[in-house]
Each structure stands twice: as C-alpha cells, then as structure tokens.
XYZ file of C-alpha atoms in Angstrom:
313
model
C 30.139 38.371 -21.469
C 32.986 37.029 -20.967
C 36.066 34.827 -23.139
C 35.074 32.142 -22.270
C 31.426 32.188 -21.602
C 28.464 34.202 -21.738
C 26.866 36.548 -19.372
C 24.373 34.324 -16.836
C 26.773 31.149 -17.523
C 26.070 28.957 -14.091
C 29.536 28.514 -12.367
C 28.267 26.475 -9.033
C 25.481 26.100 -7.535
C 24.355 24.294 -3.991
C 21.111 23.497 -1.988
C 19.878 23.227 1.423
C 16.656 23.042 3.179
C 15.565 25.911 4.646
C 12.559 24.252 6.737
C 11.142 20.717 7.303
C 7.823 19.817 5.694
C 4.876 20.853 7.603
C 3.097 17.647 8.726
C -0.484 17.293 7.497
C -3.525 18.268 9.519
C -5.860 15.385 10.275
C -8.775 16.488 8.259
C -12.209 17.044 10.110
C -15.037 14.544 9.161
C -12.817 13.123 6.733
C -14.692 10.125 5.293
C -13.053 6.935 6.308
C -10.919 4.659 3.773
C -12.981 2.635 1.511
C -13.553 -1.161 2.771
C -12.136 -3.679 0.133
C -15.267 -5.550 -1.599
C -15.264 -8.813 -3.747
C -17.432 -9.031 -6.658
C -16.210 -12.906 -7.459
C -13.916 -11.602 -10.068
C -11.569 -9.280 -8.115
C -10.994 -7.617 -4.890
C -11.828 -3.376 -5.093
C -9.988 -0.941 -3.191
C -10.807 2.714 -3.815
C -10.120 2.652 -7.870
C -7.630 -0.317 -7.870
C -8.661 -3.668 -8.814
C -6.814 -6.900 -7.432
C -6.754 -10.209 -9.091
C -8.473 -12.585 -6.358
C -6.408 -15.499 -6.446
C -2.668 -13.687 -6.610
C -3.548 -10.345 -5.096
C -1.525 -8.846 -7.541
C -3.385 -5.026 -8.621
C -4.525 -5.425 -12.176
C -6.367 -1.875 -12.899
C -6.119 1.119 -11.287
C -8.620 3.693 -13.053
C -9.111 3.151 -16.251
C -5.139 2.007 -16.773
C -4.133 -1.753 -16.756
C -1.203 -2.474 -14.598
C 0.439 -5.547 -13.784
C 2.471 -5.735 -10.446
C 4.089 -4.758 -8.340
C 6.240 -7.214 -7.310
C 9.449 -7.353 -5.336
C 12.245 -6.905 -8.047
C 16.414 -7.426 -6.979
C 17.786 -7.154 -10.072
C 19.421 -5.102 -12.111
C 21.036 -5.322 -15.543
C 24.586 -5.091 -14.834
C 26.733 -1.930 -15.646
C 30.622 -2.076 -16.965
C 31.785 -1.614 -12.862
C 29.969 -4.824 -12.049
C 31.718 -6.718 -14.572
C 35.054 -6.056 -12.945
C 37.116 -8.185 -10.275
C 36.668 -6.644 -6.415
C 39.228 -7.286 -3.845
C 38.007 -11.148 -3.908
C 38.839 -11.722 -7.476
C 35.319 -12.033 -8.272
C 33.188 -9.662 -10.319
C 29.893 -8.459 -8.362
C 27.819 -9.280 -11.049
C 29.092 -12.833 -11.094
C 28.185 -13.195 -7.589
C 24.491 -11.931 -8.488
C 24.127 -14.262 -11.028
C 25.410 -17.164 -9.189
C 23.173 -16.232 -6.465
C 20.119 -16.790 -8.720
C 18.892 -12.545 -8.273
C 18.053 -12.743 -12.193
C 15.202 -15.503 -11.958
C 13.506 -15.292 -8.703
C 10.951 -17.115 -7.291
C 8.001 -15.442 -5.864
C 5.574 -17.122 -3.717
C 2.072 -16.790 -1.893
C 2.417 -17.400 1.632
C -0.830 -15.739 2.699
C -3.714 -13.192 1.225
C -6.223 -11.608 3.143
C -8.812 -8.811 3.056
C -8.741 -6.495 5.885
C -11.311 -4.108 6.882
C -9.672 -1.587 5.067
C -7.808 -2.977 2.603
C -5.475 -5.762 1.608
C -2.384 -7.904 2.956
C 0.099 -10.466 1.116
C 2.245 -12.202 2.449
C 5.413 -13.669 0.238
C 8.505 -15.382 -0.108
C 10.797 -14.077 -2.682
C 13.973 -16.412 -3.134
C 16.317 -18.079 -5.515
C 14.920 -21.305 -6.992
C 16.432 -24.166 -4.539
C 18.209 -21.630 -2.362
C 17.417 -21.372 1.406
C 17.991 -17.496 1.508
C 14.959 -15.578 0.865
C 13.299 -11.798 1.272
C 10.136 -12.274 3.338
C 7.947 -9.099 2.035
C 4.317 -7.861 3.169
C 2.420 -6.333 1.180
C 0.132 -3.833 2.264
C -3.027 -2.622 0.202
C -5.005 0.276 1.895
C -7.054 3.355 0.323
C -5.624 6.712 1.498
C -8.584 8.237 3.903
C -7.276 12.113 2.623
C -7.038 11.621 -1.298
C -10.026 10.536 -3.198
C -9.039 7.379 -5.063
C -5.278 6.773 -4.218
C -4.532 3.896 -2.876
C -1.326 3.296 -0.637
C 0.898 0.136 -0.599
C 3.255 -0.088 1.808
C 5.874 -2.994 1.167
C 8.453 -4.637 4.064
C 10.592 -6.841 3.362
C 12.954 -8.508 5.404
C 15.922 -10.674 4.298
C 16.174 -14.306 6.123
C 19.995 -17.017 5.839
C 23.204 -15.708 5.185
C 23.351 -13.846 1.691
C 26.013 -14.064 0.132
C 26.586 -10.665 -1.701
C 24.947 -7.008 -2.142
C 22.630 -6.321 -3.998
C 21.517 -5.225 -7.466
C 18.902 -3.142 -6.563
C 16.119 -3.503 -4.010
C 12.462 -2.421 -4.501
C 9.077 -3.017 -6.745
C 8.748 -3.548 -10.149
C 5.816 -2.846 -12.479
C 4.153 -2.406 -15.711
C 2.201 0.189 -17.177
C 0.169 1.021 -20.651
C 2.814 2.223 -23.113
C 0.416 5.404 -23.974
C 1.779 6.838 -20.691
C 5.229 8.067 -22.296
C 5.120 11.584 -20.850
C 6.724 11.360 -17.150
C 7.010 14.551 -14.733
C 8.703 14.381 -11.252
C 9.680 15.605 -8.574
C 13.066 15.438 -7.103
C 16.371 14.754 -8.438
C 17.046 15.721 -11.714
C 17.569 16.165 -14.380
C 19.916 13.412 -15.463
C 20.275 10.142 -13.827
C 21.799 9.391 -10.351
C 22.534 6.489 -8.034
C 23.678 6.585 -4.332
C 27.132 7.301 -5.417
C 26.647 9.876 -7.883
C 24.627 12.369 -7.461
C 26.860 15.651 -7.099
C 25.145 17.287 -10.351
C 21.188 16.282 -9.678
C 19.700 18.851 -7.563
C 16.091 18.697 -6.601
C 13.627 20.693 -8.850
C 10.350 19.548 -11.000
C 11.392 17.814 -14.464
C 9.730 17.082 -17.285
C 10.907 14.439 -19.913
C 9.276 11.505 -21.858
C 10.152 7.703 -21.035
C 12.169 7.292 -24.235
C 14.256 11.073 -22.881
C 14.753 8.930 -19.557
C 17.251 6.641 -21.375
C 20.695 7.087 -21.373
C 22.149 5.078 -24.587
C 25.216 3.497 -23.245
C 27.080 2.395 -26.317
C 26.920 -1.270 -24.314
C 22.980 -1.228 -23.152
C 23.048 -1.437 -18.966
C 21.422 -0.480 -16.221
C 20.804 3.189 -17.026
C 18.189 6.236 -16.107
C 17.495 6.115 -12.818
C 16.032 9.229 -10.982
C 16.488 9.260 -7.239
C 14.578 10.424 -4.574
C 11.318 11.281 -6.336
C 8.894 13.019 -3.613
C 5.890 12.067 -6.631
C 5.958 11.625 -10.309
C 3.300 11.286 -13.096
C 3.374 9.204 -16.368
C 0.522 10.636 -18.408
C -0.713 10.028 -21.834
C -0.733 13.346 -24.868
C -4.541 13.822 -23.336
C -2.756 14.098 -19.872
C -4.897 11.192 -18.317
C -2.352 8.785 -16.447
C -0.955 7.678 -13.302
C 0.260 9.567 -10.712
C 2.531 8.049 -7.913
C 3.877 9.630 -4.248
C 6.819 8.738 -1.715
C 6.297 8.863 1.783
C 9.106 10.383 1.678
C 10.647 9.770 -1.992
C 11.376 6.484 -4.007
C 14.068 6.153 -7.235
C 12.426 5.881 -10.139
C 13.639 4.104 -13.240
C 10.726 3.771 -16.581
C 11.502 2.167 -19.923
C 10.015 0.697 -22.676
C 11.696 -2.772 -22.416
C 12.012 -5.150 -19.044
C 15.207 -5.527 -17.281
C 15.624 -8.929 -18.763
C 15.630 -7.740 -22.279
C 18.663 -5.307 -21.459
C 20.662 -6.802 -19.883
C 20.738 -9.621 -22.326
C 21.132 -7.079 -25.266
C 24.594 -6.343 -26.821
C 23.766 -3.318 -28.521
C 21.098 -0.534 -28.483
C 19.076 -1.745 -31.701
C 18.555 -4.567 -29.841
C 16.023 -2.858 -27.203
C 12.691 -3.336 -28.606
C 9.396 -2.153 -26.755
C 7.468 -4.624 -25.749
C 4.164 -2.842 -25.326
C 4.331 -1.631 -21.617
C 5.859 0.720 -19.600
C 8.796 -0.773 -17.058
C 8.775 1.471 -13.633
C 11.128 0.482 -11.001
C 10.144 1.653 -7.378
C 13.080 1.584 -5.194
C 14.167 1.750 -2.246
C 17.905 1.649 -3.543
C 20.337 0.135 -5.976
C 24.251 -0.863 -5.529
C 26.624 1.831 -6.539
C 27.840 2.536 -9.827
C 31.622 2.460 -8.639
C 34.491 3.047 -11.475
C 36.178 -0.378 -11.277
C 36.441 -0.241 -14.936
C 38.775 2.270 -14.919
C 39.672 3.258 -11.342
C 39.304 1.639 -7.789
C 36.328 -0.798 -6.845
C 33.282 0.697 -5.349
C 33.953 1.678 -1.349
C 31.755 -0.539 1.142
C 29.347 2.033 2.135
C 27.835 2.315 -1.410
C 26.695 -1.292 -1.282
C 23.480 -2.137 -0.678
C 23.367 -4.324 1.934
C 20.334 -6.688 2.845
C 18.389 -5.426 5.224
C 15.256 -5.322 6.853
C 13.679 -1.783 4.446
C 10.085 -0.229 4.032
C 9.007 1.503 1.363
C 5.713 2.994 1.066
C 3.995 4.680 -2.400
C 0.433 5.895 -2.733
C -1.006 5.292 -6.654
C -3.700 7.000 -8.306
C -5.091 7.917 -11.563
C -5.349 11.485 -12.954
C-alpha cells in the first residue's frame, strides 16, 4: 500500500495482438445452407422469418424482431450543436439535410437459391441524394440456424455533410435486457475516443448501457463488438456476430424519442429493445468547450459493407 493508493491499484495498461485469427477450416460434408421457402405468409430462411411483401425479417426463433433497416441518424450530442469553421453547427446541416426522417424504398426483392436479396433506396423525402443499399439474406452453411445478412450500401449525388452515424437499426423484445459482448468495453466509445476501452468480454444490462447525460443525447455506444448476446433472466435470446466487429448501441427508447427529449424523465420505454448495428458514427469532438472535431473523425459517405450473422440461443 501506498499514500495514495492501495496495493494492486492499475497505473497503465496497453494491448496488442499477439497473432491474427486463425481462419476457419471448410468443414467436411458440411450440409449446405438451407434454401429459402414460401409458405404464402412469409419467406423462411434457416429460423428467420421474412415478411413477403417488404422483406423485412419479422421472427427469428421464437423472438419477434422488426428490421433491420438502414438507419443515418443519430440524436445529436452538445459538440454537434456548436458552429464549425463554416459558421454552421453539424447538426444543423443533418437536419437540413432531411437524415432524421428518411425515406426508405423497395426497389427490388427476390428469393435466391439460398437465401434472400433487397434492393433499396434510402433518401431524404424530395432530395436527389440517396444511399443505394443491398440487402443480403443467406443461412450460414457452418452454424445451425444463424442466418447472415450482409448489407452494402453505396451513397449516389453530392451530399452535402458527414454523417450522423451509418449502419442498421432494429428492434427487439424488451425481455432481452441482459446484453454480453465482446470487444470494447466497458464504457462507451466512438472513433475518437476510445483511449480507456480495451477489448475484453463485458457483461451489463440494456438499462447499465446508458450513460445519463444530464441533457439526454446520443450516448452508450460499444465499438467494435466481435459478437454480443441480449438474453432474457432464463438466458434464451439473441445472439449476434461481426465479420469482423460492428458498434453496438441498445436502449429501451428509439432514437427519435431522445433526441427530442429535454431531460432524462422524459425517456420512456416503449416496449422494445433499440440495437444499432454500425458500421460507424461521426466523432464526438469537444467543440463545446475546445476546438471542432479534426476532419479525419468524420464520417464520410462512402461506399461501406457490413456483414452480421443472427441467431437465437
């Protein structure tokens, strides 16, 4: 022991990888993905049901879900309320843009031999820039029952601005409050701060993932998540894997809902489960209180693909 600490009191700590992940061995005689089938009411893939007409996944195991969907927004945080070098606030330029009421349409659905593809246009109502974004359904031939969805999305006209965050959003039964992951931990972390997340295996609950800004704002996010599982107290859930990791944010209220809140007692669940898959958000910055966020923490529009594999456990 010492004055000022204890005995075992962590003074710094770093990380490296000490060997690439092994790449998987085909398996021998493994049986071949599952063909996607039509019963009239929905489209089956492994355990996942698909709504025929949107080809949006519905079920997956026992577990209603609903999405995912392309999602670009983001509630905004003190930084983005700030003036950049321009004059005008990032978060202006968002919502001037129209990235907090997009437009998502069906350009195309259509069952493959092994699975499922959409085809979308995700844009601004009356704008002419848009993300184009594939989605691809298709059950995993080496896990029994998890399905893969591999999303690309590419960005067509001139945008105008970064952007809030890019990557899927869904919903999930609110029973499945217990979440485990992964990757970086244990607090939150976006591209521009993550100096004190280290990778390890976490454990919290989806009300512990919430950091309670005394303004509510985008908050929580856990980034680079190799796999993570929301589970129920009986430990039945959903379990869901990055080829090679995906940020993770999961709350009981939409993105909608907080950023229009003033203050915490004003977030209400709603009766789901939020999760944001992304690829990426903007940067935090410190343009509240110190110099704007530097260019190479913006996130750019870009052609990006980001594949998960979903399953029940």
């Amino acid at each position: 022991d010492e004055s000022w600490a204890s005995a075992g009191h962590e003074i710094a700590w770093a990380q490296a990888q000490l060997a690439a992940r092994p790449r998987a061995r085909p398996r021998t005689g493994a049986a071949r993905p599952a063909a996607s089938r039509s019963d009239g009411r929905a489209i089956i893939i492994g355990d996942a049901e698909f709504d025929p007409d949107t080809g949006l996944l519905r079920r997956l195991g026992d577990f209603p879900v609903g999405g995912p969907r392309l999602d670009l927004w983001r509630a905004p945080v003190d930084n983005d309320l700030v003036g950049s070098r321009s004059g005008t606030p990032v978060a202006d330029a968002w919502l001037r843009t129209g990235l907090d009421r997009l437009k998502h349409k069906l350009l195309g659905l259509e069952r493959t031999t092994d699975g499922l593809l959409l085809r979308t246009r995700v844009a601004p109502a009356g704008d002419d820039i848009a993300m184009l974004a594939d989605y691809r359904w298709e059950a995993d031939p080496g896990e029994d029952g998890r399905i893969l969805l591999t999303v690309r999305v590419r960005p067509t006209g001139t945008w105008p601005c970064p952007l809030p965050r890019l990557g899927v959003g869904m919903t999930i039964p609110a029973a499945l409050g217990e979440v485990s992951w992964f990757g970086l931990g244990p607090g939150e972390a976006y591209r521009d701060s993550t100096a004190a997340a280290r990778v390890g295996r976490y454990a919290s609950t989806v009300d512990g993932m919430q950091t309670p800004y005394v303004r509510p704002q985008e908050n929580g996010n856990r980034r680079q998540v190799r796999w993570a599982r929301l589970t129920a107290a009986d430990g039945a859930g959903l379990v869901i894997s990055g080829r090679p990791w995906f940020d993770l944010t999961a709350r009981r209220w939409s993105t909608r809902a907080l950023a229009a809140a003033t203050h915490t007692d004003q977030l209400e669940p709603d009766g789901t489960v939020h999760l944001s898959l992304d690829v990426g958000q903007h940067g935090i910055g410190s343009a509240s209180c110190g110099p704007e966020l530097p260019d190479r923490y913006n996130l750019t529009p870009g052609p990006v693909t980001l594949t998960v594999g979903l399953a029940a456990c």
